Amino acid sequence: MPITRDEVAHLAGLSRLALTEAELEHFAEQLDVIITSVARVQEVAADGIAPMTHAVPVVNVFREDVEVPCLAQEVVLSQAPAAEQGRFRVPRILTED
Amino acid sequence: MTELTAMTAAELAAAVAAGEVTAQEVTKAHLDRIAAVEPQVHAFLHVAADQALAAARAVDDRRAAGMPLGPLAGVPLALKDVLTTADMPTTAGSRILDGWQPPYDATVTRRLREAGVIILGKTNMDEFAMGSSTENSAFGPTHNPWDLSRVPGGSSGGSSAAVTAYEAPLAIGTDTGGSIRQPAAVCGIVGAKPTYGGSSRYGLIAFASSLDTPGPLARTVLDAALLHEAISGHDPCDSTSVNAPVPPVVAAARQADVGGLRIGVVSELSGDGYQPGVLARFGETVELLESLGAKVVEVSCPHFTYALSAYYLIAPSECSSNLARFDAMRYGLRVGDDGTRSAEEVMALTRAQGFGAEVKRRIMLGTYALSSGYYDAYYGKAQQVRTLVTRDFDAAFEQVDVLVSPTTPTTAFPIGERADDPMAMYLADLCTIPSDLAGNAALSVPCGLAPEDGLPVGFQIMAPALGDDRLYRVAAAVEAALEDRWGGPLLAQSKGLGR
Amino acid sequence: MTDLATTLVPYDEALARYEPVIGLETHVELGTATKMFCGCRTVFGAEPNSEVCPVCLGLPGSLPVANRAAIEYTIRIGLALNCSISSWCRFARKNYFYPDMPKDFQISQYDEPLCTDGWLDITVRDTVGDRQVRIGIERVHLEEDTGKSLHVGGATGRIHGADYSLVDYNRAGIPLVEVVTKPVPGAGALAPEIGRVYVTELRELLRALDVSDVRMEEGSLRCDVNTSIAPAGSAQWGTRTETKNVNSLRSVERAIRFEIQRQAGVLDAGGRIVQETRHFHEDTGTTTAGRSKEEAQDYRYFPEPDLVPVAPSPEWVAQIKAALPELPAARRVRLQAEWGLTDLDMAALRNAGALELVEQTVAAGASAADARKWWLGELARRANEQGTELAALPVTPAQVARVAELVSSKTLNDKLARQVLDFVLAGEGDPDEIIAARGLAVVSDDGALIAVVDEVIAASPDIVAKIRDGKTAAAGALVGSVMKATRGQADASRARELILERIAAS
């Protein structure tokens, strides 16, 4: 089932990418080819196989609750696109949290 | 190219330590070389001449004060621009980070500095390490020194080209699906992917967290081993860092003896659609190893045929999440903030302009694979396939000590040839991906030129996790025997910028 | 976004026709010294963006490393809530874009929480008496907090109408434990109170565990309330709404109550409840619609690849369990037995917020009876007058114990004791200092007292006559006069003795 332009628009929205109409069409075509190809994984019988998420089978890696020096405020804000009153200034937020 | 730039890292380190040459002289020679060839190669995004000379002076001062020097002190290095440097900008090859100055060094960066290695600058790469040709860089491609109209491979193309063009004897790349080994192969140099977790990811701008691995690029196996050791080891800042002794790769590189070693040729990785010259050189190298005393058998790893598909689900999924932080709020590019737009709009506009096409494709692919309703069939299934790939490796390593294959199905392709065909581009990673999925160690060593185009072919060696030393033992044997046959290093045969 | 005309059905009416089901999600900021995944400090009120590092700022290349103490605190909470502790679980990424989230994903837990399936018993007041309710705990999991935004330009400082926002990431990365209850059906009219009492009990439990300072006003304890209603007798539960910005215990109760009334109004009018997030307003006690959850956010959860699984060993869990302090419920049982109180007495103490104060007063040397008398009597009255809580009064348990002791030793009588406490509350110092400065001790010198008694006797011949007649009760009036004459500083019972003696003797 080919991936549609609307589905790509949905994905673009979810990932905060403002794509043009032309891009949406173009990406839809390309993504369709790719998804069809990678869907091959579904051919593999994998009942009862645990998914792998770590090459390294290690557990319980912790740090102790001890202070470590942090960054200075000027350094933190030095790369900010906009700053005000020691804070990062961002455009008005639409979605409520 | 002066004498100094033709020397290996081991030779340079020895010369500096012996006082035959100063680190500053070595650094200057390489900076000159960079200036001479960069207009054609474009391996570097940023050359830090002042910092490099200052670091070199510090090494010279240490030596003058009679203090001990590490095995690579005074040796210049090119650092892939995906690792943070507190005194140089870091872009990950992307417009979205153009001009970003990190406030901290990556652990790999820090270890290099502590070792007295001289960081000459940051090298070009496919944007956020996504690609196999370095054409996805926002700052223009890098050119293969063997043939400037061709790609140097990717995503560590800049690092690979820099070493190949004698701009530095050492370079650091990162390997997620083959991004160290494949560039090394198409550039005719040595490139290794350590065991996942063997080298720290702290300060490595993440592409795919469960796959990314920093590793060495060099012109000789010994040089690669020395660099491999210098950057490896447990890091408490990286939870996935391996807490085990670094495998003895340098000792293994000096050992170069494969008598009695069991070698497995992976049947699923030596076949259809590969360039004939690649297969020919590969086959000859296998025979060579047999003649040196290794026992060669064929081994089947049936799930390797699904490895590419699994990888192109897992890596995009992780990257779709890792790249979310580039939202124009705290650093990097911000577009469209004219007082009328919302944060959401500014985020979307910035990311649309700041990311290239391949990055956007992978973000959307990853978002798709993780979506509710699709997770089980795509990401979930891919992770299961990954377990099966790992089990194939485990079973194989019961029978053999190392597995081998061509590093990549073709030699360096022309710039532009695959740029519009993502799937064709992905095929470059066919042979390298399985080791990334399993987290195993793997290495590419040059094994000759393809007769049809005179371009380098790489021989891939794969070892179990924490078996990195086996790679160097086999690679050193191959290198010694082949250089003997060739009468010198492969690079000497280059008619391009190699000489 | 404003609601269409909201009809509120009167509460009792709503409860007559609908059955509410509630659930509570509580976020607790842990009181660890450092953040969840890095070594930055977790202090409150620091200069903005001065307690951040590459990790909690989510800078490119940064990586998280889990804080062992935070894991331990979470297990402690789970054990105290009778949960099962997972033997192997992972963190997961919850992906969504928001400016206060440095990575635009939150490291949390999804389908593998650290603790599951527990309970907390609470007691609520019914029309017939006390009722025990067992609140099921679905899960307790661990995650990281976000930064904080100030919204500039709007009228109320809220997002609506703001021109831009200012973000401080000091709070980003502070460990947050989320405690989620199972739905609580069958609460009926008690639903709002059950919500409030649950949060109260949970808070007390968390304080006893020493894992958080649980200050709702500072945000270290945050509550979201889920409410749904269904027609009485129906088999299915209704659609629930989630109400946020519930910043006090009283708000928990008010929010539930309002939602029940509002939802009843919607259903009565033939409408349907939208599954959404609502915002509670302190000033009006109402909720308004926020983000619609109809199209539920797809967080695309997947296991966090930068962290390894957490597998608490049985030994570690046993260690934590053994080190659990006495929990509030057990402590209450013990104190009730020690003090010989009835259930009603205990309830009175708790309702007045006097339990700890009485305990501390007893620890300072008073008897339980005396401690109760003072805290539930005089001091409760004063607290009511001032509109404050008992604990907020400027008098310490030690001071109350001292006053009780002074009364027992007859240095003070009741009336004087009350005066002394007044002066303590006024900030004049300790009881002994006040007594010395103001000369408030009971007059213990018989000589001075006899003189006053004689005067009073002489001034009240008719009362004296009555007493001579055998009506000793009349002595009370003379005692009153003596007390007045001595400005309350006589020992009343001694005065009475002396009065009868002197009358008999004359």
PDB file of N, CA and C in Angstrom, chain B residues 362-428:
ATOM      1  N   ARG B 362      14.979  10.540   6.377  1.00  0.00           N
ATOM      2  CA  ARG B 362      15.173   9.598   7.481  1.00  0.00           C
ATOM      3  C   ARG B 362      14.371   9.965   8.708  1.00  0.00           C
ATOM      4  N   ILE B 363      14.220  11.265   8.958  1.00  0.00           N
ATOM      5  CA  ILE B 363      13.389  11.673  10.087  1.00  0.00           C
ATOM      6  C   ILE B 363      11.961  11.192   9.872  1.00  0.00           C
ATOM      7  N   MET B 364      11.451  11.385   8.682  1.00  0.00           N
ATOM      8  CA  MET B 364      10.062  10.981   8.422  1.00  0.00           C
ATOM      9  C   MET B 364       9.919   9.461   8.423  1.00  0.00           C
ATOM     10  N   LEU B 365      10.899   8.787   7.877  1.00  0.00           N
ATOM     11  CA  LEU B 365      10.888   7.325   7.877  1.00  0.00           C
ATOM     12  C   LEU B 365      10.870   6.819   9.317  1.00  0.00           C
ATOM     13  N   GLY B 366      11.698   7.415  10.147  1.00  0.00           N
ATOM     14  CA  GLY B 366      11.771   7.009  11.543  1.00  0.00           C
ATOM     15  C   GLY B 366      10.482   7.316  12.289  1.00  0.00           C
ATOM     16  N   THR B 367       9.911   8.483  12.009  1.00  0.00           N
ATOM     17  CA  THR B 367       8.655   8.856  12.646  1.00  0.00           C
ATOM     18  C   THR B 367       7.576   7.839  12.274  1.00  0.00           C
ATOM     19  N   TYR B 368       7.587   7.439  11.020  1.00  0.00           N
ATOM     20  CA  TYR B 368       6.644   6.438  10.520  1.00  0.00           C
ATOM     21  C   TYR B 368       6.818   5.113  11.247  1.00  0.00           C
ATOM     22  N   ALA B 369       8.061   4.654  11.328  1.00  0.00           N
ATOM     23  CA  ALA B 369       8.335   3.342  11.908  1.00  0.00           C
ATOM     24  C   ALA B 369       8.015   3.267  13.395  1.00  0.00           C
ATOM     25  N   LEU B 370       8.010   4.418  14.071  1.00  0.00           N
ATOM     26  CA  LEU B 370       7.727   4.435  15.503  1.00  0.00           C
ATOM     27  C   LEU B 370       6.275   4.765  15.809  1.00  0.00           C
ATOM     28  N   SER B 371       5.530   5.117  14.773  1.00  0.00           N
ATOM     29  CA  SER B 371       4.152   5.543  15.004  1.00  0.00           C
ATOM     30  C   SER B 371       3.322   4.441  15.607  1.00  0.00           C
ATOM     31  N   SER B 372       2.376   4.903  16.421  1.00  0.00           N
ATOM     32  CA  SER B 372       1.415   3.981  16.990  1.00  0.00           C
ATOM     33  C   SER B 372       0.705   3.277  15.845  1.00  0.00           C
ATOM     34  N   GLY B 373       0.642   1.979  15.898  1.00  0.00           N
ATOM     35  CA  GLY B 373       0.014   1.219  14.825  1.00  0.00           C
ATOM     36  C   GLY B 373       1.037   0.630  13.866  1.00  0.00           C
ATOM     37  N   TYR B 374       2.185   1.259  13.796  1.00  0.00           N
ATOM     38  CA  TYR B 374       3.225   0.757  12.880  1.00  0.00           C
ATOM     39  C   TYR B 374       4.415   0.197  13.639  1.00  0.00           C
ATOM     40  N   TYR B 375       4.535   0.569  14.907  1.00  0.00           N
ATOM     41  CA  TYR B 375       5.706   0.218  15.708  1.00  0.00           C
ATOM     42  C   TYR B 375       6.037  -1.274  15.634  1.00  0.00           C
ATOM     43  N   ASP B 376       5.057  -2.112  15.905  1.00  0.00           N
ATOM     44  CA  ASP B 376       5.340  -3.549  15.964  1.00  0.00           C
ATOM     45  C   ASP B 376       5.838  -4.106  14.635  1.00  0.00           C
ATOM     46  N   ALA B 377       5.187  -3.678  13.561  1.00  0.00           N
ATOM     47  CA  ALA B 377       5.529  -4.231  12.242  1.00  0.00           C
ATOM     48  C   ALA B 377       6.850  -3.701  11.709  1.00  0.00           C
ATOM     49  N   TYR B 378       7.244  -2.530  12.139  1.00  0.00           N
ATOM     50  CA  TYR B 378       8.456  -1.927  11.583  1.00  0.00           C
ATOM     51  C   TYR B 378       9.585  -1.878  12.593  1.00  0.00           C
ATOM     52  N   TYR B 379       9.548  -0.951  13.526  1.00  0.00           N
ATOM     53  CA  TYR B 379      10.655  -0.837  14.472  1.00  0.00           C
ATOM     54  C   TYR B 379      10.789  -2.096  15.312  1.00  0.00           C
ATOM     55  N   GLY B 380       9.683  -2.559  15.855  1.00  0.00           N
ATOM     56  CA  GLY B 380       9.709  -3.752  16.702  1.00  0.00           C
ATOM     57  C   GLY B 380      10.268  -4.954  15.955  1.00  0.00           C
ATOM     58  N   LYS B 381       9.788  -5.139  14.733  1.00  0.00           N
ATOM     59  CA  LYS B 381      10.237  -6.278  13.923  1.00  0.00           C
ATOM     60  C   LYS B 381      11.716  -6.134  13.597  1.00  0.00           C
ATOM     61  N   ALA B 382      12.124  -4.930  13.265  1.00  0.00           N
ATOM     62  CA  ALA B 382      13.533  -4.694  12.917  1.00  0.00           C
ATOM     63  C   ALA B 382      14.444  -5.056  14.096  1.00  0.00           C
ATOM     64  N   GLN B 383      14.007  -4.754  15.297  1.00  0.00           N
ATOM     65  CA  GLN B 383      14.832  -5.074  16.468  1.00  0.00           C
ATOM     66  C   GLN B 383      14.891  -6.581  16.700  1.00  0.00           C
ATOM     67  N   GLN B 384      13.860  -7.259  16.301  1.00  0.00           N
ATOM     68  CA  GLN B 384      13.894  -8.723  16.402  1.00  0.00           C
ATOM     69  C   GLN B 384      14.866  -9.289  15.372  1.00  0.00           C
ATOM     70  N   VAL B 385      14.801  -8.746  14.165  1.00  0.00           N
ATOM     71  CA  VAL B 385      15.736  -9.181  13.115  1.00  0.00           C
ATOM     72  C   VAL B 385      17.167  -8.942  13.572  1.00  0.00           C
ATOM     73  N   ARG B 386      17.347  -7.842  14.278  1.00  0.00           N
ATOM     74  CA  ARG B 386      18.675  -7.520  14.798  1.00  0.00           C
ATOM     75  C   ARG B 386      19.171  -8.615  15.742  1.00  0.00           C
ATOM     76  N   THR B 387      18.279  -9.115  16.583  1.00  0.00           N
ATOM     77  CA  THR B 387      18.651 -10.218  17.479  1.00  0.00           C
ATOM     78  C   THR B 387      19.072 -11.427  16.656  1.00  0.00           C
ATOM     79  N   LEU B 388      18.331 -11.682  15.585  1.00  0.00           N
ATOM     80  CA  LEU B 388      18.651 -12.843  14.749  1.00  0.00           C
ATOM     81  C   LEU B 388      19.981 -12.675  14.031  1.00  0.00           C
ATOM     82  N   VAL B 389      20.265 -11.475  13.585  1.00  0.00           N
ATOM     83  CA  VAL B 389      21.566 -11.190  12.954  1.00  0.00           C
ATOM     84  C   VAL B 389      22.689 -11.448  13.957  1.00  0.00           C
ATOM     85  N   THR B 390      22.470 -10.996  15.188  1.00  0.00           N
ATOM     86  CA  THR B 390      23.467 -11.204  16.238  1.00  0.00           C
ATOM     87  C   THR B 390      23.667 -12.685  16.510  1.00  0.00           C
ATOM     88  N   ARG B 391      22.567 -13.428  16.512  1.00  0.00           N
ATOM     89  CA  ARG B 391      22.687 -14.869  16.743  1.00  0.00           C
ATOM     90  C   ARG B 391      23.435 -15.548  15.600  1.00  0.00           C
ATOM     91  N   ASP B 392      23.207 -15.073  14.373  1.00  0.00           N
ATOM     92  CA  ASP B 392      23.961 -15.619  13.229  1.00  0.00           C
ATOM     93  C   ASP B 392      25.453 -15.422  13.459  1.00  0.00           C
ATOM     94  N   PHE B 393      25.827 -14.240  13.910  1.00  0.00           N
ATOM     95  CA  PHE B 393      27.232 -13.959  14.215  1.00  0.00           C
ATOM     96  C   PHE B 393      27.737 -14.894  15.299  1.00  0.00           C
ATOM     97  N   ASP B 394      26.962 -14.996  16.386  1.00  0.00           N
ATOM     98  CA  ASP B 394      27.384 -15.843  17.507  1.00  0.00           C
ATOM     99  C   ASP B 394      27.628 -17.272  17.034  1.00  0.00           C
ATOM    100  N   ALA B 395      26.702 -17.786  16.222  1.00  0.00           N
ATOM    101  CA  ALA B 395      26.852 -19.154  15.718  1.00  0.00           C
ATOM    102  C   ALA B 395      28.093 -19.268  14.843  1.00  0.00           C
ATOM    103  N   ALA B 396      28.278 -18.262  13.993  1.00  0.00           N
ATOM    104  CA  ALA B 396      29.444 -18.280  13.098  1.00  0.00           C
ATOM    105  C   ALA B 396      30.738 -18.265  13.894  1.00  0.00           C
ATOM    106  N   PHE B 397      30.782 -17.442  14.928  1.00  0.00           N
ATOM    107  CA  PHE B 397      32.026 -17.328  15.702  1.00  0.00           C
ATOM    108  C   PHE B 397      32.299 -18.552  16.572  1.00  0.00           C
ATOM    109  N   GLU B 398      31.361 -19.484  16.606  1.00  0.00           N
ATOM    110  CA  GLU B 398      31.656 -20.771  17.241  1.00  0.00           C
ATOM    111  C   GLU B 398      32.574 -21.567  16.322  1.00  0.00           C
ATOM    112  N   GLN B 399      32.400 -21.353  15.007  1.00  0.00           N
ATOM    113  CA  GLN B 399      33.171 -22.129  14.040  1.00  0.00           C
ATOM    114  C   GLN B 399      34.467 -21.444  13.619  1.00  0.00           C
ATOM    115  N   VAL B 400      34.438 -20.113  13.576  1.00  0.00           N
ATOM    116  CA  VAL B 400      35.606 -19.380  13.064  1.00  0.00           C
ATOM    117  C   VAL B 400      35.999 -18.259  14.014  1.00  0.00           C
ATOM    118  N   ASP B 401      37.223 -17.747  13.800  1.00  0.00           N
ATOM    119  CA  ASP B 401      37.717 -16.646  14.640  1.00  0.00           C
ATOM    120  C   ASP B 401      37.346 -15.288  14.072  1.00  0.00           C
ATOM    121  N   VAL B 402      37.355 -15.183  12.756  1.00  0.00           N
ATOM    122  CA  VAL B 402      36.908 -13.954  12.113  1.00  0.00           C
ATOM    123  C   VAL B 402      36.073 -14.301  10.879  1.00  0.00           C
ATOM    124  N   LEU B 403      35.241 -13.352  10.474  1.00  0.00           N
ATOM    125  CA  LEU B 403      34.488 -13.473   9.231  1.00  0.00           C
ATOM    126  C   LEU B 403      35.035 -12.430   8.263  1.00  0.00           C
ATOM    127  N   VAL B 404      34.949 -12.732   6.970  1.00  0.00           N
ATOM    128  CA  VAL B 404      35.448 -11.755   5.991  1.00  0.00           C
ATOM    129  C   VAL B 404      34.447 -11.573   4.852  1.00  0.00           C
ATOM    130  N   SER B 405      34.556 -10.416   4.206  1.00  0.00           N
ATOM    131  CA  SER B 405      33.720 -10.096   3.041  1.00  0.00           C
ATOM    132  C   SER B 405      34.344  -8.886   2.358  1.00  0.00           C
ATOM    133  N   PRO B 406      33.899  -8.572   1.141  1.00  0.00           N
ATOM    134  CA  PRO B 406      34.284  -7.267   0.603  1.00  0.00           C
ATOM    135  C   PRO B 406      33.709  -6.198   1.535  1.00  0.00           C
ATOM    136  N   THR B 407      34.344  -5.048   1.615  1.00  0.00           N
ATOM    137  CA  THR B 407      33.818  -4.001   2.492  1.00  0.00           C
ATOM    138  C   THR B 407      32.566  -3.373   1.890  1.00  0.00           C
ATOM    139  N   THR B 408      32.587  -3.172   0.575  1.00  0.00           N
ATOM    140  CA  THR B 408      31.455  -2.528  -0.078  1.00  0.00           C
ATOM    141  C   THR B 408      31.369  -3.071  -1.503  1.00  0.00           C
ATOM    142  N   PRO B 409      30.174  -3.184  -2.077  1.00  0.00           N
ATOM    143  CA  PRO B 409      30.023  -3.891  -3.353  1.00  0.00           C
ATOM    144  C   PRO B 409      30.730  -3.252  -4.551  1.00  0.00           C
ATOM    145  N   THR B 410      31.000  -1.951  -4.486  1.00  0.00           N
ATOM    146  CA  THR B 410      31.636  -1.313  -5.647  1.00  0.00           C
ATOM    147  C   THR B 410      32.803  -0.442  -5.211  1.00  0.00           C
ATOM    148  N   THR B 411      33.557   0.022  -6.204  1.00  0.00           N
ATOM    149  CA  THR B 411      34.588   1.021  -5.907  1.00  0.00           C
ATOM    150  C   THR B 411      33.920   2.398  -5.852  1.00  0.00           C
ATOM    151  N   ALA B 412      34.728   3.459  -5.689  1.00  0.00           N
ATOM    152  CA  ALA B 412      34.163   4.806  -5.566  1.00  0.00           C
ATOM    153  C   ALA B 412      33.351   5.166  -6.806  1.00  0.00           C
ATOM    154  N   PHE B 413      32.104   5.575  -6.591  1.00  0.00           N
ATOM    155  CA  PHE B 413      31.265   5.933  -7.733  1.00  0.00           C
ATOM    156  C   PHE B 413      31.380   7.439  -7.992  1.00  0.00           C
ATOM    157  N   PRO B 414      30.993   7.863  -9.192  1.00  0.00           N
ATOM    158  CA  PRO B 414      31.117   9.285  -9.507  1.00  0.00           C
ATOM    159  C   PRO B 414      30.193  10.147  -8.638  1.00  0.00           C
ATOM    160  N   ILE B 415      30.689  11.343  -8.339  1.00  0.00           N
ATOM    161  CA  ILE B 415      29.858  12.303  -7.608  1.00  0.00           C
ATOM    162  C   ILE B 415      28.606  12.578  -8.425  1.00  0.00           C
ATOM    163  N   GLY B 416      27.458  12.483  -7.790  1.00  0.00           N
ATOM    164  CA  GLY B 416      26.204  12.767  -8.471  1.00  0.00           C
ATOM    165  C   GLY B 416      25.484  11.535  -8.982  1.00  0.00           C
ATOM    166  N   GLU B 417      26.215  10.406  -9.122  1.00  0.00           N
ATOM    167  CA  GLU B 417      25.592   9.234  -9.733  1.00  0.00           C
ATOM    168  C   GLU B 417      24.414   8.687  -8.935  1.00  0.00           C
ATOM    169  N   ARG B 418      24.522   8.643  -7.622  1.00  0.00           N
ATOM    170  CA  ARG B 418      23.453   8.037  -6.815  1.00  0.00           C
ATOM    171  C   ARG B 418      22.678   9.064  -6.010  1.00  0.00           C
ATOM    172  N   ALA B 419      22.993  10.341  -6.232  1.00  0.00           N
ATOM    173  CA  ALA B 419      22.426  11.375  -5.358  1.00  0.00           C
ATOM    174  C   ALA B 419      20.903  11.400  -5.379  1.00  0.00           C
ATOM    175  N   ASP B 420      20.289  11.003  -6.501  1.00  0.00           N
ATOM    176  CA  ASP B 420      18.827  11.051  -6.574  1.00  0.00           C
ATOM    177  C   ASP B 420      18.184   9.704  -6.342  1.00  0.00           C
ATOM    178  N   ASP B 421      18.996   8.720  -5.974  1.00  0.00           N
ATOM    179  CA  ASP B 421      18.453   7.380  -5.800  1.00  0.00           C
ATOM    180  C   ASP B 421      18.819   6.851  -4.425  1.00  0.00           C
ATOM    181  N   PRO B 422      17.996   7.185  -3.412  1.00  0.00           N
ATOM    182  CA  PRO B 422      18.351   6.801  -2.043  1.00  0.00           C
ATOM    183  C   PRO B 422      18.639   5.317  -1.891  1.00  0.00           C
ATOM    184  N   MET B 423      17.805   4.466  -2.480  1.00  0.00           N
ATOM    185  CA  MET B 423      18.008   3.025  -2.305  1.00  0.00           C
ATOM    186  C   MET B 423      19.356   2.584  -2.852  1.00  0.00           C
ATOM    187  N   ALA B 424      19.725   3.123  -4.002  1.00  0.00           N
ATOM    188  CA  ALA B 424      21.023   2.752  -4.594  1.00  0.00           C
ATOM    189  C   ALA B 424      22.157   3.157  -3.659  1.00  0.00           C
ATOM    190  N   MET B 425      21.999   4.328  -3.040  1.00  0.00           N
ATOM    191  CA  MET B 425      22.992   4.818  -2.091  1.00  0.00           C
ATOM    192  C   MET B 425      23.080   3.882  -0.892  1.00  0.00           C
ATOM    193  N   TYR B 426      21.913   3.429  -0.404  1.00  0.00           N
ATOM    194  CA  TYR B 426      21.897   2.574   0.786  1.00  0.00           C
ATOM    195  C   TYR B 426      22.645   1.263   0.549  1.00  0.00           C
ATOM    196  N   LEU B 427      22.659   0.794  -0.688  1.00  0.00           N
ATOM    197  CA  LEU B 427      23.299  -0.492  -0.987  1.00  0.00           C
ATOM    198  C   LEU B 427      24.791  -0.479  -0.713  1.00  0.00           C
ATOM    199  N   ALA B 428      25.384   0.680  -0.635  1.00  0.00           N
ATOM    200  CA  ALA B 428      26.818   0.759  -0.339  1.00  0.00           C
ATOM    201  C   ALA B 428      27.132   0.148   1.024  1.00  0.00           C
TER     202      ALA B 428
END
